[in-house]
Amino acid sequence: MGEGRVSEGRVLGGIRVYGLIVSMWMRSTMAYRASFAMTAFGNFAANAFDFVAILLMFSHIDALGGYSLPEIAFLYGTSSISFGLADLALGSMDRLGRRIRDGTLDTLLVRPAPVLAQVAADRFALRRLGRVTQGALVLGYAVVALDIAWTPLKVLLMPVMLLSGGVIFSAVFVAGAAFQFWAQDASEVQNSFTYGGATLLEYPPTVFAKDLVRGVTFVVPLAFVNWLPALYVLGRPYPLDVPRWLAFAAPLVAVVCMGLAGIVWRAGLRSYRSTGS
Amino acid sequence: MLRLYALVAAGGFRRHATYRVATVAGVFTNTVFGFIVAYTYIALWDQRPHLGGYDQAQALTYVWLGQGMMATVAMMGGGFEEELIERVRSGDIATDLYRPADLQLWWLAGDLGRAAFHLLVRGTLPMLLGALAFDLALPDNPFVWIAFVVAVVLGVVVSFAVRYLVALSSFWLLDGAGVTQIAALVTMFFSGMLLPLNVFPGALGELAKVLPWSALLQIPADVLLGKHTGWGLVGAYAFQLGWAAVLLTAGRLLQSAATTKVVVQGG
């Protein structure tokens, strides 16, 4: 992915493999329909409880960090959808550590298909649509409840924000999985950047210490998932002194993140030595 | 017989102690979430000082306590239940039933060992890091700490009893993933992990306080914050013990029903 010019055929081949494995897992999930319905609902509810906690907070207050409930719902919805899309596409990647430990990764290495596509599609879980659905409902509420001064630019920015956000989170998933080539048992570290990042972005940046906001703007650029574009749509200033056009830099940041994640993935895969058993 | 269960508990402790990298990773994650939640609580308590009867330092202590106790009381699962469900699915459970040990006590002992390890490592480290970054309201009275540890142990037993019921349900459902997930969500919400239960408004707050999950985090936290003393403390323990007794008994009944089912299916 990151190394020089990747032939188009390889990328398309990877996508085809991904699609094949995904459809296989979808069929196998449907064998246990009751369990699928419950886990899909669980996925929906998992996030819903986070929002219920915010609603409970707002039963005592009118603003959190200077933001009203619909404004926070806007941040919450955009964060959840972007994270949900990445989780749907690549959420199984935290199983890589287990595959490295028990040696089953070797089976994937000998198959004539890109390893990343195989790992990403492994145990694909359609139930993860639950989170996207829940995020979309909350975002819908926010858009209706808020009095946003829509401009063509703001309307255009909405899908760009959600998709770029999904790609940025996907890059974190890939980089986190690559990290497991070195630290085989540390999938939880990945969780703190993915689930932790998604939780952070549900709240306005004014809530957090400046250094933390700087960290997620310039070091791990999660702020481009929703904070910067969303605050532009909401007509709110960003707490750091950054140019306003940065709100539109999200796709660029997403592409750079994906490229870097690809490089890390290749380096990790190259350093992989089988368990030898 | 007691010696056997002590050995099983020690085994549970040692087994979790071998997952070193995973433990460090868990401490890291708990700390990251501790920071995120702590800042949201600061924003909330800035608006409403003394919300739920806590001052800001107490609210922050509650946050870090929650992160520290999450693994101990297995709030998101990850205890013995995945293994038990797997044994039910594969049929290995049949051999377990022939062991000369009580099935429920066997798993409880192992789970207590697991909890002890998590309390020592994942309980203390995030708390220390949190105390470095924020002003916490930790008691200096050693008796309060002892009372707290007792409440934690009782909380683990209640948590075990609930998870045992969840795991046994796989005898009927075959695939335990859905129930496990929903149980984890309910636990997170009604234990006070997402927000202290005394911040829940009105009837929801009253309901949350009498449900068994409040024994997992809310009660131990309030014991540490000095909200339960004297007879109040006795009452809090009685509440935890009561739920433990009810749920463990339910587990026994479900277990014997499940055992009959194994015979019916022929293994």
PDB file of C-alpha atoms in Angstrom, chain A residues 35 38-39 41-43 45-46 49-50 52-53 56-57 59-61 63-64 185-186 188-189 192-193 195-196 199-200 203 207-209 212, chain B residues 19 21-22 25-26 28-29 32-33 36 39-41 43-44 47-48 51 122 175 177-179 181-182 185-186 189 194-195 199-201 204:
ATOM      1  CA  SER A  35     -27.698 -14.773  18.056  1.00  0.00           C
ATOM      2  CA  MET A  38     -29.114 -10.196  19.645  1.00  0.00           C
ATOM      3  CA  THR A  39     -25.529  -9.183  18.892  1.00  0.00           C
ATOM      4  CA  PHE A  41     -28.976  -5.167  18.897  1.00  0.00           C
ATOM      5  CA  GLY A  42     -26.175  -5.349  21.455  1.00  0.00           C
ATOM      6  CA  ASN A  43     -23.895  -3.428  19.124  1.00  0.00           C
ATOM      7  CA  ALA A  45     -27.205  -0.652  22.411  1.00  0.00           C
ATOM      8  CA  ALA A  46     -23.506  -0.577  23.332  1.00  0.00           C
ATOM      9  CA  PHE A  49     -25.779   3.495  26.567  1.00  0.00           C
ATOM     10  CA  ASP A  50     -22.938   5.992  26.039  1.00  0.00           C
ATOM     11  CA  VAL A  52     -27.902   7.688  27.491  1.00  0.00           C
ATOM     12  CA  ALA A  53     -25.112   8.620  29.927  1.00  0.00           C
ATOM     13  CA  LEU A  56     -28.423  11.732  32.045  1.00  0.00           C
ATOM     14  CA  MET A  57     -25.667  14.338  32.426  1.00  0.00           C
ATOM     15  CA  SER A  59     -30.712  16.155  33.080  1.00  0.00           C
ATOM     16  CA  HIS A  60     -28.553  18.200  35.486  1.00  0.00           C
ATOM     17  CA  ILE A  61     -26.942  20.752  33.179  1.00  0.00           C
ATOM     18  CA  ALA A  63     -24.196  22.917  28.628  1.00  0.00           C
ATOM     19  CA  LEU A  64     -21.055  20.789  28.904  1.00  0.00           C
ATOM     20  CA  ASP A 185      -0.594  -9.796  23.254  1.00  0.00           C
ATOM     21  CA  ALA A 186      -1.382  -6.082  23.272  1.00  0.00           C
ATOM     22  CA  GLU A 188      -5.942  -3.527  24.182  1.00  0.00           C
ATOM     23  CA  VAL A 189      -3.468  -0.778  23.277  1.00  0.00           C
ATOM     24  CA  SER A 192      -7.377   2.848  23.575  1.00  0.00           C
ATOM     25  CA  PHE A 193      -6.756   4.573  20.231  1.00  0.00           C
ATOM     26  CA  TYR A 195     -12.600   3.048  21.161  1.00  0.00           C
ATOM     27  CA  GLY A 196     -10.813   5.669  23.274  1.00  0.00           C
ATOM     28  CA  THR A 199     -15.190   8.344  22.957  1.00  0.00           C
ATOM     29  CA  LEU A 200     -12.943  11.413  23.086  1.00  0.00           C
ATOM     30  CA  TYR A 203     -17.248  15.386  23.548  1.00  0.00           C
ATOM     31  CA  VAL A 207     -13.675  19.803  27.765  1.00  0.00           C
ATOM     32  CA  PHE A 208     -10.111  18.532  27.475  1.00  0.00           C
ATOM     33  CA  ALA A 209      -6.706  19.876  28.483  1.00  0.00           C
ATOM     34  CA  LEU A 212      -4.462  16.510  24.900  1.00  0.00           C
TER      35      LEU A 212
ATOM     36  CA  TYR B  19      -0.386 -12.554  30.548  1.00  0.00           C
ATOM     37  CA  VAL B  21       1.985  -7.873  27.902  1.00  0.00           C
ATOM     38  CA  ALA B  22      -1.802  -8.043  27.943  1.00  0.00           C
ATOM     39  CA  ALA B  25      -1.784  -3.087  27.600  1.00  0.00           C
ATOM     40  CA  GLY B  26      -4.866  -3.223  29.839  1.00  0.00           C
ATOM     41  CA  PHE B  28      -2.550   1.547  29.419  1.00  0.00           C
ATOM     42  CA  THR B  29      -6.128   1.376  28.115  1.00  0.00           C
ATOM     43  CA  VAL B  32      -6.329   6.475  28.609  1.00  0.00           C
ATOM     44  CA  PHE B  33     -10.040   6.047  29.353  1.00  0.00           C
ATOM     45  CA  ILE B  36     -10.970  11.001  28.905  1.00  0.00           C
ATOM     46  CA  TYR B  39     -12.084  15.550  31.867  1.00  0.00           C
ATOM     47  CA  THR B  40     -15.781  15.055  31.085  1.00  0.00           C
ATOM     48  CA  TYR B  41     -16.515  14.722  34.822  1.00  0.00           C
ATOM     49  CA  ALA B  43     -16.700  19.725  32.981  1.00  0.00           C
ATOM     50  CA  LEU B  44     -19.839  18.260  34.584  1.00  0.00           C
ATOM     51  CA  GLN B  47     -21.350  23.165  36.160  1.00  0.00           C
ATOM     52  CA  ARG B  48     -22.864  21.350  39.140  1.00  0.00           C
ATOM     53  CA  LEU B  51     -23.641  16.666  42.055  1.00  0.00           C
ATOM     54  CA  ARG B 122      -4.953  -3.310  37.120  1.00  0.00           C
ATOM     55  CA  ASP B 175     -24.130 -19.756  21.067  1.00  0.00           C
ATOM     56  CA  ALA B 177     -22.125 -14.446  22.275  1.00  0.00           C
ATOM     57  CA  GLY B 178     -25.368 -12.452  22.256  1.00  0.00           C
ATOM     58  CA  VAL B 179     -26.247 -12.942  25.916  1.00  0.00           C
ATOM     59  CA  GLN B 181     -22.632  -9.001  25.124  1.00  0.00           C
ATOM     60  CA  ILE B 182     -25.972  -7.790  26.428  1.00  0.00           C
ATOM     61  CA  LEU B 185     -23.762  -3.689  28.510  1.00  0.00           C
ATOM     62  CA  VAL B 186     -26.294  -3.947  31.310  1.00  0.00           C
ATOM     63  CA  PHE B 189     -24.697   0.815  32.765  1.00  0.00           C
ATOM     64  CA  LEU B 194     -20.784   5.147  32.777  1.00  0.00           C
ATOM     65  CA  LEU B 195     -22.081   7.565  35.409  1.00  0.00           C
ATOM     66  CA  VAL B 199     -26.373  11.024  39.489  1.00  0.00           C
ATOM     67  CA  PHE B 200     -29.140   9.025  37.738  1.00  0.00           C
ATOM     68  CA  PRO B 201     -32.336  11.086  38.022  1.00  0.00           C
ATOM     69  CA  LEU B 204     -34.225   5.347  37.300  1.00  0.00           C
TER      70      LEU B 204
END
